[in-house]
Every structure is written in C-alpha cells, then in structure tokens.
Amino acid sequence: MIPSSLIPAIHNIAVAPIWLETFLIITFAIHLVLMNIAVGGTVIVAWHSFSGGSKVSRELSGKLPTILALVINAGVPPLLFVKAIYAQFNYTSSVLMAVYWLAAIVALLVGYYGLYWHYYRYESLKDVGRKGLILTVLCTLLYVGFMLSNNMTLMLRPDHWAEYFDNPHGFILNLNDAALLPRYLHFMVASLAVGGLFVAVLGKMKSDQDYIETGFKWFVRATVLNTAVGLAFMMSLPRDLMLMFMGKDMLATSLFGVGIVGAAALIYAGMKRKVVTASIITVVMVYVMVIMRHMLRQAYLEPYFKPEDLIVTNQYSSLYLFLISLVIGIIAITYMLKLMCKSGRS
C-alpha cells in the first residue's frame, strides 16, 4: 500500500504558516522547560524519599503541583499549533493510538492529584505510603511522556499507519521505530538536568549552599549522560535525516554544532556552580533543540507534505485574538503566582 494514500486531504489555515510555526517553537520551548522541571523534580523527590528524605525534597514537593499545573496550561498552545499545521497527521496518529492517548489524560490527573496528596499529607503518611505515592506519581508522568513521544513520532510515519487494518481498535504504538526510545530518553534525561538546575536556582534565591550542591550534582551528571543519549538518538535516525545534521543542511548542521558546544558549556557552568550562567545557557539550548526538532519533523514529512502547501485564507483576526488572550493569560498567571508567593504557599 502507498503510504500517501492513507493521509487525509490537506486543509485550510487562517494565517501564513510561518506565524504558526514561530509560535509553535516559542510556546513549546516554554512548555518543555516547565515539563522538565516537573518530571525532573519528581524524580529528585522520589530519589531522596527512598534514601531517607531531605529538606530539599520536602520543599520541592510543595512546588511541584503548581509547576505541573503550569505544564498542563503551557502545553495547550503548542499542541493546538501542531494540530493547526499538521492536522491530517496528528489527528490520525491520535486516533490510531486512541486508547493509550486517552489513558494519558487519566494518568495526568492521577499524577496531578498525587503530587498534592504527597505534599499535604507528607507528615501523616507512613514512610512506605509516601514512597509508594511518589513512585506512582512518577510512573504516571513517565507514561504521559512516553505516549506523547509515541504520538509525535507516529504522526511522522504514514508508512506505519497501515497497521490499522490489522489493529483498528486504538491500540497502535510506534514501537517499531528505532528512534522512539532514544528520543524519549533524550527528553527524560534532560528533565533530570533541568530539575536539578531548578533546585540550584532555589538555592541561589535562598542563599542555601546545600540546595545548590544538590541541584548541580543532578544537573552535571544528567547533562553528561544526555550528551551520550542525544548522540544515540541522532544515530538512530534514518540515514538521510541523520546526515542533514552532519553537513547535508548547513543550518541543521550549525545548530547541531551549537548543541555540542552548548552541552560542554553547561557541564562547565555546572561544575563551577554558576547558577545564572547555567540557567541562561539552558534556555538558549532548549530553543536550539526545539528548532532542531521542528526541522526534523519537516524532514520526516517532506515526502508527503510541506506547510507551504496549505491554503491560507488570510483571516488574521484569530491570530490577534490569540495574542490578546496570551497577554491577558500571562498577566493573570503572573499575578496569581505573585499572590501565592506572598501567602507563603510556594
């Protein structure tokens, strides 16, 4: 069967694709940073819980529910932009893995509630209960991340969609893709680094050297490990896509070079315990990686689709409404976080 015959018809979009792609990159990077803090922070809390607990894990557990709420809200815009540009691909992949995809919502709710329960019942829970609860939360978050990786890679592989005719009940995953596991691990190991950096930032704000030391131990070790995982992910890509980052495409190759240099700079900043420097480089690196990810998605889909093929209706009122809502939302969230910090509940 010809894979292109399985792709739904092309659709119209209201504004030029460049606008949607730009906001997709900007909003996804924000979501990614918050997601890394939430997942990495949960791993750190779980690790310290199983090794006897610490003041770091106790305070960090109180911040995770708020961070996860921000993760969920910040994840809506990039998901909508993906669906706006790649609707015929992303909706199809979501249907193919519908059972697992819908279960991710349940898992996310369980994890969200579990973080609150873990914090507010921290003292009353027995040691075994506390460990079991945080482990359950961690498993739910890891599940959600794995399903996201499945969905975002399955949409890139129309050649795998024919499996639907043998499995039409929403139980299809992209497990036969060699790049799936390295890609997933690349995101998850990165969360350990960013989670550690978040602890170090808290230490900088509190002038607490224990926080800084603990955070940077996670940050440096995870960054070293993730450099190797990232190279493994690169090598798992189809040959023509891998070569795109190794000289075939100058922009992609330059970004890959920036990534290598940036990883070395992050390790150096972490070893020197430079909180501000490490934070700035991390934000830059996140955007570099998100742009590379976007270029890789375009390269995967190039045989079937290009955003420039979309029919633009030039109805920019929807974009203006989004921008107005975004500004109002940022102001409202900032104000609420400010009130929460004043109340001493953060």
Short mmCIF file of C-alpha atoms in Angstrom, two decimals:
data_model
loop_
_atom_site.label_atom_id
_atom_site.label_comp_id
_atom_site.label_asym_id
_atom_site.label_seq_id
_atom_site.Cartn_x
_atom_site.Cartn_y
_atom_site.Cartn_z
CA MET A 1 0.00 0.00 0.00
CA ILE A 2 1.22 3.51 -0.84
CA PRO A 3 1.60 5.44 2.47
CA SER A 4 0.49 8.74 0.92
CA SER A 5 -2.90 7.20 0.13
CA LEU A 6 -3.59 6.95 3.87
CA ILE A 7 -3.09 10.67 4.55
CA PRO A 8 -6.30 12.73 4.83
CA ALA A 9 -6.84 15.64 2.47
CA ILE A 10 -5.00 18.90 3.05
CA HIS A 11 -6.85 21.62 4.99
CA ASN A 12 -7.01 25.42 5.09
CA ILE A 13 -5.38 27.65 7.70
CA ALA A 14 -6.27 31.20 8.68
CA VAL A 15 -2.78 32.77 8.64
CA ALA A 16 0.56 32.19 6.92
CA PRO A 17 2.31 29.02 8.20
CA ILE A 18 5.35 30.97 9.38
CA TRP A 19 3.26 32.54 12.15
CA LEU A 20 2.02 29.18 13.39
CA GLU A 21 5.48 27.64 13.20
CA THR A 22 7.04 30.55 15.08
CA PHE A 23 4.52 30.40 17.91
CA LEU A 24 4.79 26.61 17.96
CA ILE A 25 8.54 26.86 18.63
CA ILE A 26 8.18 29.65 21.21
CA THR A 27 5.36 28.04 23.20
CA PHE A 28 6.72 24.51 23.02
CA ALA A 29 10.08 25.61 24.46
CA ILE A 30 8.26 27.19 27.42
CA HIS A 31 6.21 24.03 27.92
CA LEU A 32 9.36 21.90 27.65
CA VAL A 33 11.22 23.81 30.37
CA LEU A 34 8.28 23.52 32.75
CA MET A 35 7.76 19.85 31.88
CA ASN A 36 11.42 19.12 32.57
CA ILE A 37 11.19 20.81 35.96
CA ALA A 38 8.05 18.83 36.85
CA VAL A 39 9.36 15.42 35.77
CA GLY A 40 12.92 16.00 36.94
CA GLY A 41 11.71 17.46 40.22
CA THR A 42 9.52 14.42 40.82
CA VAL A 43 12.47 12.09 40.17
CA ILE A 44 14.59 14.06 42.64
CA VAL A 45 11.86 13.96 45.29
CA ALA A 46 11.40 10.21 44.73
CA TRP A 47 15.14 9.57 44.92
CA HIS A 48 15.51 11.49 48.18
CA SER A 49 12.39 9.84 49.60
CA PHE A 50 13.86 6.40 49.00
CA SER A 51 17.20 7.44 50.52
CA GLY A 52 15.75 8.81 53.73
CA GLY A 53 14.30 12.18 52.73
CA SER A 54 15.80 15.67 52.90
CA LYS A 55 14.79 19.31 53.27
CA VAL A 56 15.30 19.70 49.51
CA SER A 57 12.76 17.01 48.63
CA ARG A 58 10.31 18.29 51.28
CA GLU A 59 10.26 21.84 49.91
CA LEU A 60 10.48 20.78 46.27
CA SER A 61 7.43 18.52 46.67
CA GLY A 62 5.43 21.62 47.66
CA LYS A 63 6.26 23.39 44.42
CA LEU A 64 5.63 20.51 42.03
CA PRO A 65 1.77 20.68 41.98
CA THR A 66 1.90 24.33 40.88
CA ILE A 67 4.57 23.59 38.30
CA LEU A 68 2.57 20.67 36.88
CA ALA A 69 -0.48 22.94 36.58
CA LEU A 70 1.66 25.37 34.59
CA VAL A 71 2.94 22.47 32.46
CA ILE A 72 -0.59 21.46 31.53
CA ASN A 73 -1.66 25.00 30.66
CA ALA A 74 1.56 25.76 28.77
CA GLY A 75 1.13 22.55 26.79
CA VAL A 76 -2.15 23.62 25.21
CA PRO A 77 -0.83 26.28 22.77
CA PRO A 78 1.92 24.15 21.15
CA LEU A 79 -0.46 21.20 20.83
CA LEU A 80 -3.02 23.42 19.10
CA PHE A 81 -0.36 24.84 16.77
CA VAL A 82 0.74 21.31 15.85
CA LYS A 83 -2.85 20.43 15.04
CA ALA A 84 -3.30 23.65 13.07
CA ILE A 85 -0.31 22.91 10.81
CA TYR A 86 -0.19 19.12 10.76
CA ALA A 87 -3.84 18.28 11.41
CA GLN A 88 -4.06 15.42 8.90
CA PHE A 89 -1.05 13.75 10.53
CA ASN A 90 -1.55 14.43 14.23
CA TYR A 91 -5.28 13.68 14.35
CA THR A 92 -4.61 10.41 12.52
CA SER A 93 -1.87 9.31 14.92
CA SER A 94 -4.10 10.24 17.89
CA VAL A 95 -6.88 8.02 16.55
CA LEU A 96 -4.53 5.11 15.84
CA MET A 97 -3.35 5.10 19.49
CA ALA A 98 -6.64 6.41 20.92
CA VAL A 99 -6.86 4.09 23.94
CA TYR A 100 -3.34 4.87 25.14
CA TRP A 101 -3.75 8.56 24.29
CA LEU A 102 -6.97 8.96 26.28
CA ALA A 103 -5.47 6.96 29.14
CA ALA A 104 -2.70 9.58 29.30
CA ILE A 105 -5.30 12.13 30.44
CA VAL A 106 -6.32 9.85 33.31
CA ALA A 107 -2.65 9.28 34.19
CA LEU A 108 -2.01 13.01 34.21
CA LEU A 109 -4.93 13.61 36.58
CA VAL A 110 -3.71 10.84 38.88
CA GLY A 111 -0.21 12.34 38.89
CA TYR A 112 -1.52 15.85 39.49
CA TYR A 113 -3.70 14.79 42.42
CA GLY A 114 -0.92 12.56 43.73
CA LEU A 115 1.52 15.46 43.94
CA TYR A 116 -0.93 17.44 46.06
CA TRP A 117 -1.63 14.43 48.26
CA HIS A 118 2.08 13.75 48.70
CA TYR A 119 2.77 17.32 49.82
CA TYR A 120 -0.20 17.97 52.08
CA ARG A 121 -0.10 14.51 53.71
CA TYR A 122 3.70 14.36 53.79
CA GLU A 123 3.93 14.22 57.58
CA SER A 124 0.91 11.98 58.19
CA LEU A 125 1.80 9.41 55.54
CA LYS A 126 3.88 6.50 56.68
CA ASP A 127 7.27 6.01 55.07
CA VAL A 128 6.05 3.19 52.83
CA GLY A 129 2.95 5.12 51.80
CA ARG A 130 4.94 8.23 50.96
CA LYS A 131 7.40 6.26 48.84
CA GLY A 132 4.63 4.35 47.10
CA LEU A 133 2.69 7.51 46.33
CA ILE A 134 5.63 9.43 44.83
CA LEU A 135 6.61 6.37 42.81
CA THR A 136 3.05 6.15 41.45
CA VAL A 137 3.15 9.84 40.51
CA LEU A 138 6.48 9.36 38.76
CA CYS A 139 5.19 6.39 36.78
CA THR A 140 2.13 8.33 35.61
CA LEU A 141 4.28 11.26 34.42
CA LEU A 142 6.70 8.92 32.63
CA TYR A 143 3.71 7.23 30.97
CA VAL A 144 2.34 10.55 29.73
CA GLY A 145 5.75 11.47 28.32
CA PHE A 146 6.05 8.12 26.56
CA MET A 147 2.61 8.48 24.99
CA LEU A 148 3.47 11.99 23.80
CA SER A 149 6.64 10.66 22.18
CA ASN A 150 4.62 7.88 20.54
CA ASN A 151 2.05 10.30 19.18
CA MET A 152 4.55 12.84 17.90
CA THR A 153 6.59 10.15 16.13
CA LEU A 154 3.68 8.08 14.83
CA MET A 155 2.35 11.18 13.04
CA LEU A 156 5.65 11.31 11.14
CA ARG A 157 5.41 7.73 9.85
CA PRO A 158 2.45 7.24 7.49
CA ASP A 159 4.23 4.09 6.34
CA HIS A 160 3.31 2.58 9.74
CA TRP A 161 -0.35 3.56 9.56
CA ALA A 162 -1.35 0.50 7.54
CA GLU A 163 -1.21 -1.45 10.81
CA TYR A 164 -4.67 -0.01 11.44
CA PHE A 165 -6.21 -2.62 9.12
CA ASP A 166 -4.96 -5.36 11.46
CA ASN A 167 -5.49 -3.39 14.67
CA PRO A 168 -8.42 -0.94 14.26
CA HIS A 169 -9.24 -0.56 17.97
CA GLY A 170 -6.88 2.26 19.00
CA PHE A 171 -4.06 0.11 20.37
CA ILE A 172 -1.29 1.05 17.90
CA LEU A 173 2.02 2.39 19.19
CA ASN A 174 5.12 3.40 17.26
CA LEU A 175 7.27 0.72 18.89
CA ASN A 176 8.85 -0.47 15.63
CA ASP A 177 10.52 2.93 15.16
CA ALA A 178 14.20 2.66 16.13
CA ALA A 179 14.31 6.36 17.08
CA LEU A 180 11.40 6.24 19.56
CA LEU A 181 13.21 5.03 22.68
CA PRO A 182 16.36 7.22 22.24
CA ARG A 183 14.12 10.21 21.57
CA TYR A 184 12.05 9.54 24.69
CA LEU A 185 15.16 9.02 26.84
CA HIS A 186 16.66 12.24 25.47
CA PHE A 187 13.69 14.17 26.84
CA MET A 188 13.55 12.30 30.15
CA VAL A 189 17.26 12.55 30.95
CA ALA A 190 17.12 16.25 30.07
CA SER A 191 14.40 16.61 32.71
CA LEU A 192 16.83 15.38 35.37
CA ALA A 193 19.27 18.13 34.39
CA VAL A 194 16.66 20.89 34.32
CA GLY A 195 15.07 19.61 37.53
CA GLY A 196 18.48 19.77 39.18
CA LEU A 197 19.06 23.26 37.84
CA PHE A 198 15.71 24.33 39.30
CA VAL A 199 16.87 23.11 42.72
CA ALA A 200 20.08 25.10 42.28
CA VAL A 201 18.07 28.20 41.36
CA LEU A 202 16.03 27.75 44.54
CA GLY A 203 19.31 27.53 46.43
CA LYS A 204 20.53 30.74 44.83
CA MET A 205 17.32 32.50 45.86
CA LYS A 206 17.54 31.12 49.39
CA SER A 207 21.33 31.52 49.65
CA ASP A 208 21.45 27.86 50.64
CA GLN A 209 24.58 26.03 49.51
CA ASP A 210 23.05 22.60 50.16
CA TYR A 211 20.39 23.26 47.54
CA ILE A 212 22.99 24.48 45.04
CA GLU A 213 25.25 21.48 45.59
CA THR A 214 22.37 19.01 45.36
CA GLY A 215 20.94 20.66 42.26
CA PHE A 216 24.21 20.83 40.36
CA LYS A 217 25.07 17.20 41.12
CA TRP A 218 21.90 16.21 39.27
CA PHE A 219 22.49 18.84 36.59
CA VAL A 220 26.06 17.90 35.67
CA ARG A 221 25.61 14.13 35.77
CA ALA A 222 22.39 14.23 33.76
CA THR A 223 23.88 16.61 31.18
CA VAL A 224 26.88 14.32 30.65
CA LEU A 225 24.57 11.31 30.29
CA ASN A 226 22.19 13.18 28.00
CA THR A 227 25.01 14.15 25.66
CA ALA A 228 25.56 10.44 25.02
CA VAL A 229 21.81 9.78 24.77
CA GLY A 230 21.45 12.65 22.28
CA LEU A 231 24.18 11.19 20.07
CA ALA A 232 22.48 7.79 20.26
CA PHE A 233 19.21 9.45 19.22
CA MET A 234 20.99 11.08 16.28
CA MET A 235 22.46 7.73 15.18
CA SER A 236 19.03 6.05 15.40
CA LEU A 237 17.54 8.37 12.79
CA PRO A 238 17.14 7.25 9.17
CA ARG A 239 20.44 7.84 7.36
CA ASP A 240 19.27 10.73 5.14
CA LEU A 241 17.81 12.58 8.16
CA MET A 242 20.92 11.96 10.27
CA LEU A 243 23.14 13.36 7.50
CA MET A 244 21.04 16.52 7.48
CA PHE A 245 22.70 17.40 10.80
CA MET A 246 26.15 16.30 9.60
CA GLY A 247 26.80 18.54 6.64
CA LYS A 248 23.89 17.97 4.28
CA ASP A 249 21.99 21.03 5.56
CA MET A 250 24.12 23.94 6.81
CA LEU A 251 21.51 25.37 9.20
CA ALA A 252 20.78 21.98 10.76
CA THR A 253 24.50 21.19 10.99
CA SER A 254 25.23 24.58 12.58
CA LEU A 255 22.51 24.02 15.18
CA PHE A 256 23.93 20.59 15.92
CA GLY A 257 27.35 22.17 16.41
CA VAL A 258 25.84 24.76 18.74
CA GLY A 259 24.26 21.89 20.66
CA ILE A 260 27.60 20.14 21.17
CA VAL A 261 29.33 23.34 22.27
CA GLY A 262 26.37 24.24 24.47
CA ALA A 263 26.48 20.86 26.22
CA ALA A 264 30.15 21.40 27.05
CA ALA A 265 29.37 24.92 28.31
CA LEU A 266 26.56 23.56 30.50
CA ILE A 267 28.85 20.96 32.07
CA TYR A 268 31.49 23.62 32.75
CA ALA A 269 28.96 26.05 34.26
CA GLY A 270 27.55 23.25 36.40
CA MET A 271 30.94 22.17 37.69
CA LYS A 272 31.75 25.79 38.58
CA ARG A 273 28.34 26.14 40.28
CA LYS A 274 27.40 29.16 38.17
CA VAL A 275 23.62 29.26 38.56
CA VAL A 276 22.83 32.29 36.37
CA THR A 277 25.18 31.24 33.57
CA ALA A 278 23.84 27.69 33.54
CA SER A 279 20.24 28.98 33.50
CA ILE A 280 20.84 31.30 30.54
CA ILE A 281 22.65 28.64 28.51
CA THR A 282 19.92 26.12 29.33
CA VAL A 283 17.17 28.39 27.96
CA VAL A 284 19.21 29.01 24.79
CA MET A 285 19.87 25.29 24.38
CA VAL A 286 16.20 24.44 24.81
CA TYR A 287 15.31 26.72 21.92
CA VAL A 288 18.13 25.29 19.79
CA MET A 289 16.85 21.77 20.43
CA VAL A 290 13.24 22.75 19.73
CA ILE A 291 14.22 24.29 16.39
CA MET A 292 16.20 21.16 15.51
CA ARG A 293 13.20 19.04 16.46
CA HIS A 294 10.98 21.16 14.23
CA MET A 295 13.40 20.82 11.30
CA LEU A 296 13.50 17.06 11.83
CA ARG A 297 9.69 16.89 11.76
CA GLN A 298 9.63 18.83 8.50
CA ALA A 299 12.24 16.50 7.01
CA TYR A 300 10.26 13.40 8.04
CA LEU A 301 7.09 14.75 6.41
CA GLU A 302 8.71 16.33 3.35
CA PRO A 303 7.87 13.36 1.04
CA TYR A 304 4.19 13.82 1.90
CA PHE A 305 3.63 17.43 2.92
CA LYS A 306 5.10 20.91 3.30
CA PRO A 307 3.49 23.70 5.35
CA GLU A 308 3.75 25.95 2.30
CA ASP A 309 1.22 23.67 0.59
CA LEU A 310 -1.51 24.78 2.99
CA ILE A 311 -4.19 27.10 1.64
CA VAL A 312 -4.15 30.38 3.57
CA THR A 313 -7.46 32.23 3.97
CA ASN A 314 -5.81 35.37 5.48
CA GLN A 315 -8.21 35.63 8.41
CA TYR A 316 -5.83 37.20 10.91
CA SER A 317 -8.48 38.05 13.49
CA SER A 318 -7.96 34.62 15.10
CA LEU A 319 -4.23 35.32 15.48
CA TYR A 320 -4.93 38.71 17.06
CA LEU A 321 -7.40 37.09 19.46
CA PHE A 322 -4.78 34.51 20.42
CA LEU A 323 -2.16 37.19 21.09
CA ILE A 324 -4.58 39.22 23.22
CA SER A 325 -5.60 36.11 25.17
CA LEU A 326 -1.93 35.15 25.60
CA VAL A 327 -1.01 38.52 27.07
CA ILE A 328 -4.02 38.51 29.41
CA GLY A 329 -3.24 34.93 30.44
CA ILE A 330 0.42 35.69 31.20
CA ILE A 331 -0.57 38.72 33.27
CA ALA A 332 -3.20 36.71 35.19
CA ILE A 333 -0.86 33.78 35.87
CA THR A 334 1.94 36.11 36.95
CA TYR A 335 -0.42 37.89 39.32
CA MET A 336 -1.69 34.64 40.82
CA LEU A 337 1.85 33.33 41.31
CA LYS A 338 2.79 36.61 42.97
CA LEU A 339 -0.13 36.30 45.37
CA MET A 340 0.79 32.71 46.10
CA CYS A 341 4.39 33.64 46.86
CA LYS A 342 3.23 36.40 49.22
CA SER A 343 1.00 33.94 51.05
CA GLY A 344 4.00 31.70 51.65
CA ARG A 345 2.43 28.68 49.94
CA SER A 346 5.03 28.37 47.16
#
